[in-house]
PDB file of C-alpha atoms in Angstrom:
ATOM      1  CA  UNK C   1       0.000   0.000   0.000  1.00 55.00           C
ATOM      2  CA  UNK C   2       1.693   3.308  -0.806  1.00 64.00           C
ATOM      3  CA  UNK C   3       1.409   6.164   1.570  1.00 63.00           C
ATOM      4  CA  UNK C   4      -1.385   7.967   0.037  1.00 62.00           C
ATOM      5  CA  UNK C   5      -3.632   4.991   0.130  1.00 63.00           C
ATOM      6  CA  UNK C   6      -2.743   4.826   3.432  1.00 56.00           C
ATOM      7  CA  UNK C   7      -3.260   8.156   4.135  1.00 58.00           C
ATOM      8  CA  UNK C   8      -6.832   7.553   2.409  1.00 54.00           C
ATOM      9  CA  UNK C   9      -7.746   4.188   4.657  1.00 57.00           C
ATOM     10  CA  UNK C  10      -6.662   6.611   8.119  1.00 56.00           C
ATOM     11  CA  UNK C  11      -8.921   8.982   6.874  1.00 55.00           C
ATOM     12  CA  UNK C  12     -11.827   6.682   5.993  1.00 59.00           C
ATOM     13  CA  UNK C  13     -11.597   5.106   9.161  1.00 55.00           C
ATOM     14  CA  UNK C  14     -11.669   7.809  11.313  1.00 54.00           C
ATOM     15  CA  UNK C  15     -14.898   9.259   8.935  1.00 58.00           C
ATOM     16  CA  UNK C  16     -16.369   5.834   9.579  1.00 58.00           C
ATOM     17  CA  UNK C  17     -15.764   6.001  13.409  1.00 58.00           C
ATOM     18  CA  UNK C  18     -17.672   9.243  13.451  1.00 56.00           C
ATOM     19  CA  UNK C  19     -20.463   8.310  11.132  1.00 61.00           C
ATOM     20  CA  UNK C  20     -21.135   5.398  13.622  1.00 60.00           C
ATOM     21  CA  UNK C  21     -21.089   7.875  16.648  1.00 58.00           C
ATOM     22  CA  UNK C  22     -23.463  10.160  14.780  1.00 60.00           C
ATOM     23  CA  UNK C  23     -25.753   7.233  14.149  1.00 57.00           C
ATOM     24  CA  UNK C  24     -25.741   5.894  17.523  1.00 58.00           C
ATOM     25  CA  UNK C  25     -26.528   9.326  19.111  1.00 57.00           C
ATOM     26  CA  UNK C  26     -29.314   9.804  16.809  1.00 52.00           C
ATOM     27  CA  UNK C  27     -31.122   6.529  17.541  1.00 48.00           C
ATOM     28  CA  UNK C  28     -30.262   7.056  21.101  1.00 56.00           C
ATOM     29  CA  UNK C  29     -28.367   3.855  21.669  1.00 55.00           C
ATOM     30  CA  UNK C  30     -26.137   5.748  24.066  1.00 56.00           C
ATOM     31  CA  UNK C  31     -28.876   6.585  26.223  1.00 58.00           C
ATOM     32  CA  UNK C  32     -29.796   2.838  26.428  1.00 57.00           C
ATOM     33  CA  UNK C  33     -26.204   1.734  26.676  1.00 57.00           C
ATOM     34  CA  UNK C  34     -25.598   4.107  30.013  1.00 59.00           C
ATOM     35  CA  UNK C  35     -28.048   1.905  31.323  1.00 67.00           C
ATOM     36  CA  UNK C  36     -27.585  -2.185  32.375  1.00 68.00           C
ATOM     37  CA  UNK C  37     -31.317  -2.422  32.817  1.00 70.00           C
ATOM     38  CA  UNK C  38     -32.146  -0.189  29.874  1.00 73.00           C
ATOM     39  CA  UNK C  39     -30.092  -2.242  28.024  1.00 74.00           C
ATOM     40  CA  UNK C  40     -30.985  -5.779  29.420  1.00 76.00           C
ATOM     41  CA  UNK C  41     -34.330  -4.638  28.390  1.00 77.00           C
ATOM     42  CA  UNK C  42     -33.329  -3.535  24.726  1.00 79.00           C
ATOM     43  CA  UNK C  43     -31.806  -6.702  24.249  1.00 81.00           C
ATOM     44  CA  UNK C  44     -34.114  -9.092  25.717  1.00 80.00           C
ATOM     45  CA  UNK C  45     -37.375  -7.666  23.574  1.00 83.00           C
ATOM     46  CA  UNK C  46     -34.900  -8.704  20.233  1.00 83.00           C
ATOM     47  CA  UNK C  47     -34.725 -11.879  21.407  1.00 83.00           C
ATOM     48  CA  UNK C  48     -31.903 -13.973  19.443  1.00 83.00           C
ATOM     49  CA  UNK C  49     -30.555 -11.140  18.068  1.00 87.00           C
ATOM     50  CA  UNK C  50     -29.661  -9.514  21.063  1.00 87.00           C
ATOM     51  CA  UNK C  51     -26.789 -11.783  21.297  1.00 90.00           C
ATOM     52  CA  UNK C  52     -25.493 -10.772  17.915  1.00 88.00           C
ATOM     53  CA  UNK C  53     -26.829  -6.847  19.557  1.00 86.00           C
ATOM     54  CA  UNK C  54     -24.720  -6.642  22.673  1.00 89.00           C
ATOM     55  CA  UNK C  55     -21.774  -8.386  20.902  1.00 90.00           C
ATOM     56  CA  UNK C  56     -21.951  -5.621  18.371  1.00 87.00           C
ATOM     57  CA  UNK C  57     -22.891  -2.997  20.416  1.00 86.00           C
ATOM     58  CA  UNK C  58     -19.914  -3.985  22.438  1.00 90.00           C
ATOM     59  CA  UNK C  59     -17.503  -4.038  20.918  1.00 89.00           C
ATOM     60  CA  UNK C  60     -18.438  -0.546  18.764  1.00 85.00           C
ATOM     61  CA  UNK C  61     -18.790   1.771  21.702  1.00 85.00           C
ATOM     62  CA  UNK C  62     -16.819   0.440  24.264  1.00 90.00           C
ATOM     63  CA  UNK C  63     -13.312   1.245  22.982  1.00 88.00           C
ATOM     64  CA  UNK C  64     -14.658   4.926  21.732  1.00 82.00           C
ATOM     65  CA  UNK C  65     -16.413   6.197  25.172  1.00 81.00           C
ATOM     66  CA  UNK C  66     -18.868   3.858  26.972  1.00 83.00           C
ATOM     67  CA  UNK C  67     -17.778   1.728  29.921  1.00 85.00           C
ATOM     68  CA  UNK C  68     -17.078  -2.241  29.257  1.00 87.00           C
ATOM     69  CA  UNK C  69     -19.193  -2.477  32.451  1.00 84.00           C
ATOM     70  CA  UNK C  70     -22.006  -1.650  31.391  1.00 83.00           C
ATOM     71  CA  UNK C  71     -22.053  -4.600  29.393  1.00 88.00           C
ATOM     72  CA  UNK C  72     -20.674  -7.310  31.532  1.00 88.00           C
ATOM     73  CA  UNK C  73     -22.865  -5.971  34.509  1.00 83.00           C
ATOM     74  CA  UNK C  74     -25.646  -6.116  32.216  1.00 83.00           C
ATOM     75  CA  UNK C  75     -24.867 -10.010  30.724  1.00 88.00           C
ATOM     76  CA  UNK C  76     -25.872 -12.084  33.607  1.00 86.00           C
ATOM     77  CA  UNK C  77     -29.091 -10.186  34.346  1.00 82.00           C
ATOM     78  CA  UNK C  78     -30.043 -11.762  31.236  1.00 85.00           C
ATOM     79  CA  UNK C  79     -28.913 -14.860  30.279  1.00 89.00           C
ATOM     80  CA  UNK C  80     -27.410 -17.332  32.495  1.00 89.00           C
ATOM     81  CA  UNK C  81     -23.832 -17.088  33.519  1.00 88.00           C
ATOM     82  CA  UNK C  82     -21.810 -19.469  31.036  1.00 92.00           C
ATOM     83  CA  UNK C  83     -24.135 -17.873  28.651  1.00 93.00           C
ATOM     84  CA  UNK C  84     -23.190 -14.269  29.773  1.00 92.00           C
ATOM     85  CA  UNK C  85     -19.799 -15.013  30.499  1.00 94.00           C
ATOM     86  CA  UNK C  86     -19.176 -16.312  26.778  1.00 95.00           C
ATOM     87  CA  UNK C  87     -20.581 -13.023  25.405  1.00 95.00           C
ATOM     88  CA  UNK C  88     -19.050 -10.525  27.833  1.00 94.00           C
ATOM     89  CA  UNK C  89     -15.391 -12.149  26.936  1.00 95.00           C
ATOM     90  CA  UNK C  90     -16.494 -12.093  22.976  1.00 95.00           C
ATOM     91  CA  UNK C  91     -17.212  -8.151  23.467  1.00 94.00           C
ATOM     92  CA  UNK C  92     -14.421  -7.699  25.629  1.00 95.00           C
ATOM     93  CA  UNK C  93     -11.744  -8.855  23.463  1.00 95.00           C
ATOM     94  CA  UNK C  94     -13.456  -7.659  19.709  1.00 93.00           C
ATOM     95  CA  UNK C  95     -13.879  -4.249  21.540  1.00 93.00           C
ATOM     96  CA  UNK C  96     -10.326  -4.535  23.047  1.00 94.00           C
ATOM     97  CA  UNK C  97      -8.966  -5.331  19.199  1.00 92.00           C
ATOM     98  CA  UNK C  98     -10.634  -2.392  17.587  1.00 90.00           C
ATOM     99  CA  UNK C  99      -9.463  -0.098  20.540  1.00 91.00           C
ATOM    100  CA  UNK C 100      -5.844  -1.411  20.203  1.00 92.00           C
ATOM    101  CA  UNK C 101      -5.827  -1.409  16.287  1.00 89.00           C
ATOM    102  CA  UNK C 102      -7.653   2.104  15.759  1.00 88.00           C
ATOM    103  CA  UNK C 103      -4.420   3.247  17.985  1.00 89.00           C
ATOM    104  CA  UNK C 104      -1.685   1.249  15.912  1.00 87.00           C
ATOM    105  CA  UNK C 105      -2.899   1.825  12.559  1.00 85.00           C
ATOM    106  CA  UNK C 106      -5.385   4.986  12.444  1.00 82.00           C
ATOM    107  CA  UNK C 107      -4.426   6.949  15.022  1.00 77.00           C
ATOM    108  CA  UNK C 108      -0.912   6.823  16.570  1.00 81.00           C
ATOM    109  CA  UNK C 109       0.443   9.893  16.734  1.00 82.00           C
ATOM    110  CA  UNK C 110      -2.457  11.337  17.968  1.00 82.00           C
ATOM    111  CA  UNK C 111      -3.004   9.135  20.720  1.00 83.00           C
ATOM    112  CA  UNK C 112       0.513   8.558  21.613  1.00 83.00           C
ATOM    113  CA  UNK C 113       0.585  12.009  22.180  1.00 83.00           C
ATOM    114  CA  UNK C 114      -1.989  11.448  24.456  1.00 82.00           C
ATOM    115  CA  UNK C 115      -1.071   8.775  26.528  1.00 82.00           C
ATOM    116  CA  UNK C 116      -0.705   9.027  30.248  1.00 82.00           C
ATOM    117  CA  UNK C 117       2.764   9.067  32.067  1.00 79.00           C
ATOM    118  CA  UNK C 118       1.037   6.627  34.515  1.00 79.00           C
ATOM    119  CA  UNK C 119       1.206   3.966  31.221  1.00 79.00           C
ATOM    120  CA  UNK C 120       4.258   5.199  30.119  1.00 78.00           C
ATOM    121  CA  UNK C 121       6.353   3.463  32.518  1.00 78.00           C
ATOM    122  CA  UNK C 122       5.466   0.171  31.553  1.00 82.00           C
ATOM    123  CA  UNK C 123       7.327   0.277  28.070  1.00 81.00           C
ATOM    124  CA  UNK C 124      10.249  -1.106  29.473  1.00 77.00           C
ATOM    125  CA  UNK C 125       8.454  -3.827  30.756  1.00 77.00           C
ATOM    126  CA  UNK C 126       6.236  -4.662  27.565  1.00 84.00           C
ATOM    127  CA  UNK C 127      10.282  -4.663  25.945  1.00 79.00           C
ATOM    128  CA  UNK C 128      11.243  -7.048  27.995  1.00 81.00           C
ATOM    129  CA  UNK C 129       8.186  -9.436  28.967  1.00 85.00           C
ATOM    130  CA  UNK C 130       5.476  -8.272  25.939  1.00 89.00           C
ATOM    131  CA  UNK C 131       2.851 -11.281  27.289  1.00 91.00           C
ATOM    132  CA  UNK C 132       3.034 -11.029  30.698  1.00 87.00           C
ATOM    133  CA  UNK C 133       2.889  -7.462  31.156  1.00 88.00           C
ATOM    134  CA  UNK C 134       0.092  -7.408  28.963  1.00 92.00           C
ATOM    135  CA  UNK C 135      -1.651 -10.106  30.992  1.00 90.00           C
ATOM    136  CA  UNK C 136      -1.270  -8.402  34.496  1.00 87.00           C
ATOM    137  CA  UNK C 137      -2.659  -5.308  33.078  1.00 89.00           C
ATOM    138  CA  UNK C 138      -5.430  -6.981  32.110  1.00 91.00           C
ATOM    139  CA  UNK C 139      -6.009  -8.438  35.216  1.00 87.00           C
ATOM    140  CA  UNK C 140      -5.549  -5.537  37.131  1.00 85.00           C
ATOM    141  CA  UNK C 141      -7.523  -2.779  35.096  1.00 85.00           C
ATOM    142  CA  UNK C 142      -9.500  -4.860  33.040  1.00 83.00           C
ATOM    143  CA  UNK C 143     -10.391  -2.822  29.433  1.00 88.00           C
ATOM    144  CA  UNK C 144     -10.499   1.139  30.156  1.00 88.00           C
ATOM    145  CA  UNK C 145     -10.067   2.880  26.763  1.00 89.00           C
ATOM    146  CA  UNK C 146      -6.875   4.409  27.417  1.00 90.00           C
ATOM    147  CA  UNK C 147      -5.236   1.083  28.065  1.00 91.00           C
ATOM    148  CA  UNK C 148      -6.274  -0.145  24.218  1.00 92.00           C
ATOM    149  CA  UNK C 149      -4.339   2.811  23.335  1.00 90.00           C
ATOM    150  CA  UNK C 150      -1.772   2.989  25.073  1.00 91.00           C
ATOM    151  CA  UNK C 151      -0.869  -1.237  23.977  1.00 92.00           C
ATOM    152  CA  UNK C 152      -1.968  -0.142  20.286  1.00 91.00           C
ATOM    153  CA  UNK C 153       0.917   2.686  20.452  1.00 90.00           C
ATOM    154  CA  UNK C 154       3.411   0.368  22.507  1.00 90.00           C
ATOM    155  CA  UNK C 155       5.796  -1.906  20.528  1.00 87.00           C
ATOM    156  CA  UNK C 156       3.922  -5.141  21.725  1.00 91.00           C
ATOM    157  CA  UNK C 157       2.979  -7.540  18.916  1.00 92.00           C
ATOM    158  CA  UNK C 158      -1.007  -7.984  17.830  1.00 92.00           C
ATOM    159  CA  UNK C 159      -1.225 -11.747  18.687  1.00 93.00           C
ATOM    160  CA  UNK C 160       0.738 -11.092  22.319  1.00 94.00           C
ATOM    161  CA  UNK C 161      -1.917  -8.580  22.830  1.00 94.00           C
ATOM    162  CA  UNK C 162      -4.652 -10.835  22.348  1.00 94.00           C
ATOM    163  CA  UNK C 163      -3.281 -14.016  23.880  1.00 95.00           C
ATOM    164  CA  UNK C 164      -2.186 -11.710  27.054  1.00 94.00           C
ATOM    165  CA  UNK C 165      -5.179  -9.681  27.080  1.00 95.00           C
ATOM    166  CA  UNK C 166      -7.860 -13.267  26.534  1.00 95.00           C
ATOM    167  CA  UNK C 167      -5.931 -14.753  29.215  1.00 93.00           C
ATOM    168  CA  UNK C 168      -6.133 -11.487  31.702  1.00 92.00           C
ATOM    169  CA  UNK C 169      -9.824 -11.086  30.775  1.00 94.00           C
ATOM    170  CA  UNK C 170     -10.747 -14.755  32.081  1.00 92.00           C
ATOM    171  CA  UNK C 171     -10.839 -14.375  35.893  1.00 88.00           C
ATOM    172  CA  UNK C 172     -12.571 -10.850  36.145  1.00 87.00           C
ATOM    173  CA  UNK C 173     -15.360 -11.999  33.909  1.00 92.00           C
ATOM    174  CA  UNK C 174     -16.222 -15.680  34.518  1.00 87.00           C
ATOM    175  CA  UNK C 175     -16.214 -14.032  38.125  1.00 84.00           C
ATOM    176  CA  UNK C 176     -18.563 -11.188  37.612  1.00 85.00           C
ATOM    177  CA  UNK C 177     -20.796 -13.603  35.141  1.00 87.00           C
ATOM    178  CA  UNK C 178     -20.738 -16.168  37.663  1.00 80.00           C
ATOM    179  CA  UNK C 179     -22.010 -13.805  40.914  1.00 76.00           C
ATOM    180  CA  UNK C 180     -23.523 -11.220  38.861  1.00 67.00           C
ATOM    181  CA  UNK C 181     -27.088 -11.921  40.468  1.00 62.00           C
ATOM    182  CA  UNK C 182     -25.607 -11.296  43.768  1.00 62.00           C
ATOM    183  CA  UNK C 183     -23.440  -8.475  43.051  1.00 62.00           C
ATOM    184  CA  UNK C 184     -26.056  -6.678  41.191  1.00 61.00           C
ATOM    185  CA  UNK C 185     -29.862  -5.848  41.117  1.00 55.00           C
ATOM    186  CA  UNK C 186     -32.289  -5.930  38.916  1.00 53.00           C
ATOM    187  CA  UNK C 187     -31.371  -2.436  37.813  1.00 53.00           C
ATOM    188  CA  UNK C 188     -27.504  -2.863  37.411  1.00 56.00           C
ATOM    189  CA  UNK C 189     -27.024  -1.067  40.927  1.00 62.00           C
ATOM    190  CA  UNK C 190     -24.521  -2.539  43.137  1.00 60.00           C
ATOM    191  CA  UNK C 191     -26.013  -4.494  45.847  1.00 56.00           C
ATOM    192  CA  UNK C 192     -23.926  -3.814  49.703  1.00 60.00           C
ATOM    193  CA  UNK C 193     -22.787  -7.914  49.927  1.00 58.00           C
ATOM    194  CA  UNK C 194     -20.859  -6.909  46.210  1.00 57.00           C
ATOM    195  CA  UNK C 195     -17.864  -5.067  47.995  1.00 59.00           C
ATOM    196  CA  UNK C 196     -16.800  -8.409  50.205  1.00 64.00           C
ATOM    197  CA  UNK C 197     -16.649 -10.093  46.934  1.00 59.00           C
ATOM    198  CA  UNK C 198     -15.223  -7.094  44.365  1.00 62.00           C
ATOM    199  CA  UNK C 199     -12.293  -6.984  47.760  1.00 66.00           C
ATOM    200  CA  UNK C 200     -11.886 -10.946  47.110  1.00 65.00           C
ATOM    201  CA  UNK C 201     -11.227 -10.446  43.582  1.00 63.00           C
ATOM    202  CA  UNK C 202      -9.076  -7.556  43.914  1.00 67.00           C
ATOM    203  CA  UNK C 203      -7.014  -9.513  46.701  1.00 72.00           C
ATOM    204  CA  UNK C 204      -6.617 -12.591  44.687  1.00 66.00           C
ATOM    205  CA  UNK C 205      -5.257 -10.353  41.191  1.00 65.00           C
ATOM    206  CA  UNK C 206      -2.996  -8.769  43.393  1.00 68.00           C
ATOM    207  CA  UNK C 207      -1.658 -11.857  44.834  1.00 72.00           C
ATOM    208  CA  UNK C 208      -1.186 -13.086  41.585  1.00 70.00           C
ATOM    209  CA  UNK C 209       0.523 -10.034  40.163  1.00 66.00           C
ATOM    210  CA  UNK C 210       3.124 -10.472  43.124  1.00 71.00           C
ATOM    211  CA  UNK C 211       3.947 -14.366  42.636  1.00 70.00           C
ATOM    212  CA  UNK C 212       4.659 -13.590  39.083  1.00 67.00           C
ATOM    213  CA  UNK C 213       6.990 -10.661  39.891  1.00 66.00           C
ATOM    214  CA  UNK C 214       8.312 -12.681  42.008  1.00 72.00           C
ATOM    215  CA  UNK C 215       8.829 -15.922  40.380  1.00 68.00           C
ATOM    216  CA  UNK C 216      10.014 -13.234  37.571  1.00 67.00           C
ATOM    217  CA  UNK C 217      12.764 -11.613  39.650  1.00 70.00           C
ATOM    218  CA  UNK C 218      13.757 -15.245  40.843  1.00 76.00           C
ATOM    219  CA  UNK C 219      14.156 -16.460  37.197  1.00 68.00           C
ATOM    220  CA  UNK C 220      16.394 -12.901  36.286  1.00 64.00           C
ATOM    221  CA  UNK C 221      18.240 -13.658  39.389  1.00 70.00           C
ATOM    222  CA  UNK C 222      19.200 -17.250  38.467  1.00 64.00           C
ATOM    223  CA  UNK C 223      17.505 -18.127  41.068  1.00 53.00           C
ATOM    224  CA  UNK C 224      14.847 -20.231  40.248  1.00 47.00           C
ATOM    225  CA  UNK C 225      15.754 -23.224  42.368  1.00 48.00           C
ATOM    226  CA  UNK C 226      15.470 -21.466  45.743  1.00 50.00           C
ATOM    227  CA  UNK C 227      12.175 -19.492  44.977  1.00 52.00           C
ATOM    228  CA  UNK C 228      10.463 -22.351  44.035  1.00 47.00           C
ATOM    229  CA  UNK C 229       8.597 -25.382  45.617  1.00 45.00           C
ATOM    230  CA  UNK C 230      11.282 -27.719  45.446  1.00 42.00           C
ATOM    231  CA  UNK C 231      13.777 -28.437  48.405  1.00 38.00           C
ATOM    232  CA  UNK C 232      17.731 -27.923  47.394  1.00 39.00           C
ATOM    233  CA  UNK C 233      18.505 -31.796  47.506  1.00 34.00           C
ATOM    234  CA  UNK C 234      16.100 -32.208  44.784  1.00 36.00           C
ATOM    235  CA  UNK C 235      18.166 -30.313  42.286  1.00 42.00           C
ATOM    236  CA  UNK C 236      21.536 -30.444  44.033  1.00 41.00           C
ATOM    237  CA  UNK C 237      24.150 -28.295  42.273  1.00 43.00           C
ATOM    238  CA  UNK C 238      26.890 -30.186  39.879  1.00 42.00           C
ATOM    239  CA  UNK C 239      29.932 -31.553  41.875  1.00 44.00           C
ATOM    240  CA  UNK C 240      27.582 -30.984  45.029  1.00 42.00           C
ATOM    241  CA  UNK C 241      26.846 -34.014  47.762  1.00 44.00           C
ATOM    242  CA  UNK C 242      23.171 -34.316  48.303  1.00 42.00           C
ATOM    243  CA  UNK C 243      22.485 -34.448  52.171  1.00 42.00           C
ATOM    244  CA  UNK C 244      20.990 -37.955  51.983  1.00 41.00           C
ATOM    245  CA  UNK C 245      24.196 -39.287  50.742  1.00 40.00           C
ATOM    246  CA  UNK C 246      26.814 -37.437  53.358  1.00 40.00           C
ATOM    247  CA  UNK C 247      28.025 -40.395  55.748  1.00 38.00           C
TER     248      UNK C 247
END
């Protein structure tokens, strides 16, 4: 492609995105989106096709403005959970693809102009461990727009994104699809016994975030041996005497 087709796709791309924003405002799908039970609604008077609905819907305004919660939050006041948790990670990661490719190959020096310093200090760390980074982030903050932009603009490869990010998205969403009916009402407002379980789930990504640094700093460190599982005389150094064989 030479650059002025280029130039032409980035600028019939960006027309499209608006076009779609127009459209959306002016058959007030944002108002219904803002909304889980507006939207649980919506999409349970289309009846099959609110599947095909919410994954479209999804995965359209989520990376451009409206909050991926919304949609998971609204998933399992519908359908039942493997049914909702299915969908939510099909929007997740289609909306998470167009988010990271609108920044990589429409936008990028707009948006890396853009980026927060608070990202910014995790480019040495996508450098050095692209899949894993991407996964804790994941984990940790889930799919806020900024962080589709910021991994679109970063030197991370398209199928480490996805592989990291899918892998990331797994425990936050089977979890929320799973005890959605008890986190939530009927209107998508957060019921009080939610926080006990949103502080479990916070708890347990944190504690995995810190056994993979860990485990991570033990492999740079040579290491390995004495940060994991395994007692010393079951990998006794070369030359070495294992204690069950000293007289």
């Amino acid at each position: 492609m030479t650059p002025r087709m280029a130039r032409y796709a980035r600028l019939g791309a960006v027309a499209l995105v608006f076009v779609m924003f127009g459209l959306a405002w002016h058959l007030g799908i944002f108002t219904q989106a803002a909304d889980p039970k507006t939207l649980a609604r919506t999409l349970v008077a289309m009846g099959a096709w609110g599947y095909l609905a919410f994954v479209v819907a999804y995965t359209v305004l989520q990376p451009f403005g409206v909050p991926g919660t919304v949609f998971i939050v609204a998933a399992p006041l519908i359908w039942p959970w493997q049914t909702a948790f299915v969908l939510s990670m099909v929007g997740t990661m289609s909306a998470s693809v167009v988010g990271f490719s609108f920044a990589r190959f429409v936008a990028k020096d707009w948006v890396s102009a853009r980026i927060p310093a608070r990202l910014r200090k995790y480019d040495d760390a996508l450098e050095r461990n692209a899949f894993q980074t991407v996964f804790l982030l994941r984990l940790l903050l889930w799919m806020p727009q900024v962080l589709h932009s910021f991994l679109g603009v970063s030197k991370v490869g398209f199928w480490t994104h996805f592989w990291g990010s899918l892998l990331g998205y797994v425990p936050p969403l089977l979890f929320v699809s799973y005890l959605g009916g008890e986190m939530f009402d009927a209107s998508g407002k957060m019921l009080p016994a939610a926080w006990p379980i949103l502080a479990g789930l916070l708890i347990a990504s944190l504690l995995v975030v810190v056994l993979v640094r860990v485990r991570e700093r033990c492999r740079q460190a040579g290491q390995a041996p004495r940060c994991g599982a395994a007692s010393p005389w079951m990998h006794p150094r070369e030359g070495s005497t294992s204690p069950r064989e000293t007289p």
